[in-house]
GROMACS .gro file of N, CA and C in nm:
model
  228
    1MET      N    1  -0.966  -0.229   1.106
    1MET     CA    2  -0.890  -0.148   1.013
    1MET      C    3  -0.840  -0.024   1.088
    2PRO      N    4  -0.714   0.011   1.069
    2PRO     CA    5  -0.660   0.129   1.137
    2PRO      C    6  -0.735   0.256   1.098
    3GLN      N    7  -0.752   0.343   1.195
    3GLN     CA    8  -0.825   0.468   1.172
    3GLN      C    9  -0.760   0.553   1.063
    4CYS      N   10  -0.626   0.549   1.056
    4CYS     CA   11  -0.559   0.633   0.956
    4CYS      C   12  -0.595   0.588   0.814
    5LEU      N   13  -0.623   0.459   0.793
    5LEU     CA   14  -0.665   0.413   0.660
    5LEU      C   15  -0.807   0.459   0.628
    6LEU      N   16  -0.893   0.453   0.727
    6LEU     CA   17  -1.029   0.503   0.708
    6LEU      C   18  -1.027   0.653   0.678
    7ASP      N   19  -0.942   0.725   0.750
    7ASP     CA   20  -0.929   0.869   0.725
    7ASP      C   21  -0.874   0.898   0.585
    8PHE      N   22  -0.781   0.815   0.541
    8PHE     CA   23  -0.724   0.832   0.407
    8PHE      C   24  -0.832   0.812   0.301
    9VAL      N   25  -0.913   0.708   0.316
    9VAL     CA   26  -1.021   0.682   0.220
    9VAL      C   27  -1.119   0.799   0.219
   10THR      N   28  -1.153   0.850   0.337
   10THR     CA   29  -1.243   0.965   0.345
   10THR      C   30  -1.182   1.085   0.274
   11HIS      N   31  -1.054   1.107   0.293
   11HIS     CA   32  -0.982   1.217   0.229
   11HIS      C   33  -0.990   1.205   0.076
   12VAL      N   34  -0.963   1.086   0.024
   12VAL     CA   35  -0.965   1.064  -0.121
   12VAL      C   36  -1.106   1.080  -0.177
   13VAL      N   37  -1.204   1.022  -0.110
   13VAL     CA   38  -1.342   1.033  -0.157
   13VAL      C   39  -1.386   1.180  -0.156
   14GLY      N   40  -1.342   1.254  -0.056
   14GLY     CA   41  -1.374   1.397  -0.051
   14GLY      C   42  -1.320   1.471  -0.172
   15TYR      N   43  -1.197   1.437  -0.213
   15TYR     CA   44  -1.141   1.502  -0.332
   15TYR      C   45  -1.211   1.458  -0.459
   16LYS      N   46  -1.259   1.334  -0.463
   16LYS     CA   47  -1.335   1.291  -0.581
   16LYS      C   48  -1.461   1.376  -0.596
   17ALA      N   49  -1.525   1.407  -0.485
   17ALA     CA   50  -1.645   1.492  -0.490
   17ALA      C   51  -1.609   1.633  -0.537
   18VAL      N   52  -1.497   1.685  -0.489
   18VAL     CA   53  -1.453   1.819  -0.531
   18VAL      C   54  -1.423   1.820  -0.681
   19LEU      N   55  -1.353   1.718  -0.729
   19LEU     CA   56  -1.321   1.711  -0.871
   19LEU      C   57  -1.446   1.698  -0.958
   20SER      N   58  -1.544   1.626  -0.907
   20SER     CA   59  -1.671   1.613  -0.979
   20SER      C   60  -1.740   1.749  -0.993
   21LYS      N   61  -1.738   1.826  -0.885
   21LYS     CA   62  -1.797   1.960  -0.891
   21LYS      C   63  -1.720   2.050  -0.988
   22TRP      N   64  -1.587   2.038  -0.986
   22TRP     CA   65  -1.506   2.118  -1.078
   22TRP      C   66  -1.541   2.084  -1.223
   23ALA      N   67  -1.563   1.954  -1.251
   23ALA     CA   68  -1.597   1.913  -1.387
   23ALA      C   69  -1.728   1.976  -1.434
   24GLU      N   70  -1.814   2.009  -1.338
   24GLU     CA   71  -1.942   2.074  -1.370
   24GLU      C   72  -1.932   2.227  -1.368
   25GLY      N   73  -1.810   2.277  -1.343
   25GLY     CA   74  -1.790   2.421  -1.344
   25GLY      C   75  -1.808   2.488  -1.209
   26ASP      N   76  -1.834   2.412  -1.105
   26ASP     CA   77  -1.850   2.467  -0.969
   26ASP      C   78  -1.715   2.462  -0.897
   27PHE      N   79  -1.653   2.578  -0.884
   27PHE     CA   80  -1.521   2.585  -0.821
   27PHE      C   81  -1.527   2.641  -0.680
   28GLY      N   82  -1.643   2.630  -0.617
   28GLY     CA   83  -1.664   2.683  -0.482
   28GLY      C   84  -1.584   2.609  -0.375
   29GLU      N   85  -1.564   2.480  -0.394
   29GLU     CA   86  -1.486   2.403  -0.296
   29GLU      C   87  -1.348   2.376  -0.352
   30ARG      N   88  -1.250   2.378  -0.261
   30ARG     CA   89  -1.112   2.355  -0.303
   30ARG      C   90  -1.043   2.247  -0.222
   31ARG      N   91  -1.111   2.196  -0.122
   31ARG     CA   92  -1.045   2.098  -0.034
   31ARG      C   93  -1.137   1.981  -0.007
   32SER      N   94  -1.072   1.871   0.031
   32SER     CA   95  -1.147   1.751   0.071
   32SER      C   96  -1.219   1.776   0.202
   33THR      N   97  -1.309   1.686   0.235
   33THR     CA   98  -1.385   1.699   0.361
   33THR      C   99  -1.293   1.698   0.482
   34ILE      N  100  -1.190   1.615   0.476
   34ILE     CA  101  -1.091   1.613   0.585
   34ILE      C  102  -0.952   1.628   0.523
   35GLY      N  103  -0.859   1.676   0.602
   35GLY     CA  104  -0.722   1.691   0.555
   35GLY      C  105  -0.650   1.558   0.549
   36TRP      N  106  -0.525   1.563   0.503
   36TRP     CA  107  -0.441   1.444   0.496
   36TRP      C  108  -0.422   1.389   0.637
   37PRO      N  109  -0.449   1.261   0.659
   37PRO     CA  110  -0.434   1.204   0.794
   37PRO      C  111  -0.286   1.195   0.833
   38PRO      N  112  -0.245   1.264   0.938
   38PRO     CA  113  -0.103   1.268   0.973
   38PRO      C  114  -0.044   1.131   1.007
   39ALA      N  115  -0.123   1.039   1.058
   39ALA     CA  116  -0.071   0.907   1.097
   39ALA      C  117  -0.053   0.815   0.976
   40PHE      N  118  -0.106   0.854   0.861
   40PHE     CA  119  -0.104   0.766   0.744
   40PHE      C  120   0.038   0.737   0.695
   41ASP      N  121   0.120   0.840   0.683
   41ASP     CA  122   0.257   0.823   0.632
   41ASP      C  123   0.337   0.725   0.718
   42GLY      N  124   0.330   0.742   0.849
   42GLY     CA  125   0.402   0.653   0.940
   42GLY      C  126   0.350   0.510   0.930
   43TYR      N  127   0.218   0.496   0.918
   43TYR     CA  128   0.159   0.363   0.905
   43TYR      C  129   0.209   0.292   0.779
   44VAL      N  130   0.210   0.365   0.668
   44VAL     CA  131   0.254   0.307   0.541
   44VAL      C  132   0.402   0.268   0.551
   45GLU      N  133   0.483   0.355   0.606
   45GLU     CA  134   0.627   0.326   0.618
   45GLU      C  135   0.652   0.204   0.706
   46ARG      N  136   0.586   0.198   0.821
   46ARG     CA  137   0.604   0.082   0.911
   46ARG      C  138   0.555  -0.047   0.846
   47SER      N  139   0.442  -0.039   0.779
   47SER     CA  140   0.386  -0.158   0.714
   47SER      C  141   0.477  -0.207   0.601
   48TYR      N  142   0.529  -0.116   0.523
   48TYR     CA  143   0.618  -0.152   0.414
   48TYR      C  144   0.745  -0.220   0.467
   49LYS      N  145   0.804  -0.162   0.571
   49LYS     CA  146   0.925  -0.220   0.629
   49LYS      C  147   0.898  -0.360   0.685
   50ALA      N  148   0.784  -0.377   0.749
   50ALA     CA  149   0.749  -0.508   0.805
   50ALA      C  150   0.729  -0.610   0.693
   51LEU      N  151   0.663  -0.570   0.585
   51LEU     CA  152   0.642  -0.663   0.474
   51LEU      C  153   0.773  -0.698   0.404
   52LYS      N  154   0.862  -0.601   0.387
   52LYS     CA  155   0.992  -0.629   0.326
   52LYS      C  156   1.075  -0.722   0.413
   53ALA      N  157   1.068  -0.704   0.544
   53ALA     CA  158   1.141  -0.792   0.635
   53ALA      C  159   1.086  -0.934   0.626
   54GLU      N  160   0.956  -0.948   0.620
   54GLU     CA  161   0.894  -1.079   0.607
   54GLU      C  162   0.930  -1.143   0.473
   55GLN      N  163   0.932  -1.065   0.368
   55GLN     CA  164   0.970  -1.116   0.236
   55GLN      C  165   1.115  -1.167   0.239
   56THR      N  166   1.204  -1.090   0.297
   56THR     CA  167   1.344  -1.129   0.307
   56THR      C  168   1.358  -1.258   0.387
   57ARG      N  169   1.286  -1.266   0.499
   57ARG     CA  170   1.292  -1.387   0.581
   57ARG      C  171   1.245  -1.508   0.502
   58LEU      N  172   1.136  -1.492   0.428
   58LEU     CA  173   1.083  -1.604   0.350
   58LEU      C  174   1.176  -1.644   0.236
   59LEU      N  175   1.233  -1.544   0.170
   59LEU     CA  176   1.324  -1.574   0.059
   59LEU      C  177   1.450  -1.647   0.105
   60HIS      N  178   1.489  -1.625   0.228
   60HIS     CA  179   1.611  -1.687   0.279
   60HIS      C  180   1.583  -1.809   0.365
   61SER      N  181   1.461  -1.847   0.376
   61SER     CA  182   1.428  -1.963   0.460
   61SER      C  183   1.474  -2.091   0.391
   62SER      N  184   1.495  -2.192   0.469
   62SER     CA  185   1.541  -2.320   0.414
   62SER      C  186   1.437  -2.381   0.322
   63LEU      N  187   1.310  -2.357   0.350
   63LEU     CA  188   1.204  -2.409   0.265
   63LEU      C  189   1.213  -2.349   0.125
   64TRP      N  190   1.242  -2.219   0.118
   64TRP     CA  191   1.256  -2.154  -0.012
   64TRP      C  192   1.375  -2.214  -0.088
   65GLY      N  193   1.484  -2.239  -0.016
   65GLY     CA  194   1.601  -2.301  -0.079
   65GLY      C  195   1.569  -2.438  -0.136
   66LEU      N  196   1.495  -2.516  -0.062
   66LEU     CA  197   1.454  -2.649  -0.107
   66LEU      C  198   1.366  -2.637  -0.232
   67TYR      N  199   1.270  -2.549  -0.228
   67TYR     CA  200   1.182  -2.528  -0.343
   67TYR      C  201   1.264  -2.487  -0.466
   68HIS      N  202   1.359  -2.399  -0.447
   68HIS     CA  203   1.440  -2.349  -0.558
   68HIS      C  204   1.523  -2.463  -0.619
   69ARG      N  205   1.579  -2.548  -0.536
   69ARG     CA  206   1.658  -2.661  -0.586
   69ARG      C  207   1.571  -2.758  -0.664
   70ILE      N  208   1.451  -2.785  -0.613
   70ILE     CA  209   1.359  -2.876  -0.682
   70ILE      C  210   1.316  -2.817  -0.816
   71ALA      N  211   1.287  -2.690  -0.817
   71ALA     CA  212   1.244  -2.623  -0.941
   71ALA      C  213   1.354  -2.628  -1.046
   72LYS      N  214   1.481  -2.612  -1.006
   72LYS     CA  215   1.593  -2.618  -1.100
   72LYS      C  216   1.604  -2.758  -1.159
   73ARG      N  217   1.585  -2.859  -1.076
   73ARG     CA  218   1.594  -2.998  -1.126
   73ARG      C  219   1.486  -3.025  -1.231
   74ARG      N  220   1.368  -2.971  -1.208
   74ARG     CA  221   1.258  -2.995  -1.303
   74ARG      C  222   1.280  -2.924  -1.435
   75GLN      N  223   1.356  -2.817  -1.434
   75GLN     CA  224   1.382  -2.742  -1.557
   75GLN      C  225   1.484  -2.811  -1.645
   76ARG      N  226   1.561  -2.901  -1.590
   76ARG     CA  227   1.667  -2.969  -1.669
   76ARG      C  228   1.611  -3.067  -1.765
   0.00000   0.00000   0.00000
């Protein structure tokens, strides 16, 4: 698992702890244990673009076209 994802989870869990303390009236902490992981945004953007490219490739593949034609015939 990429380190930026582990850092993101740690960041979120840290804020959950802070929010829990706030719910009990303890406002001594204001930040998560670690800051926002700088590599996370780039990782998400690259991953999203790669998945969209793969989706487009699959949707336009000849196999998808064949499946679509067969599905239309069955609906008639």
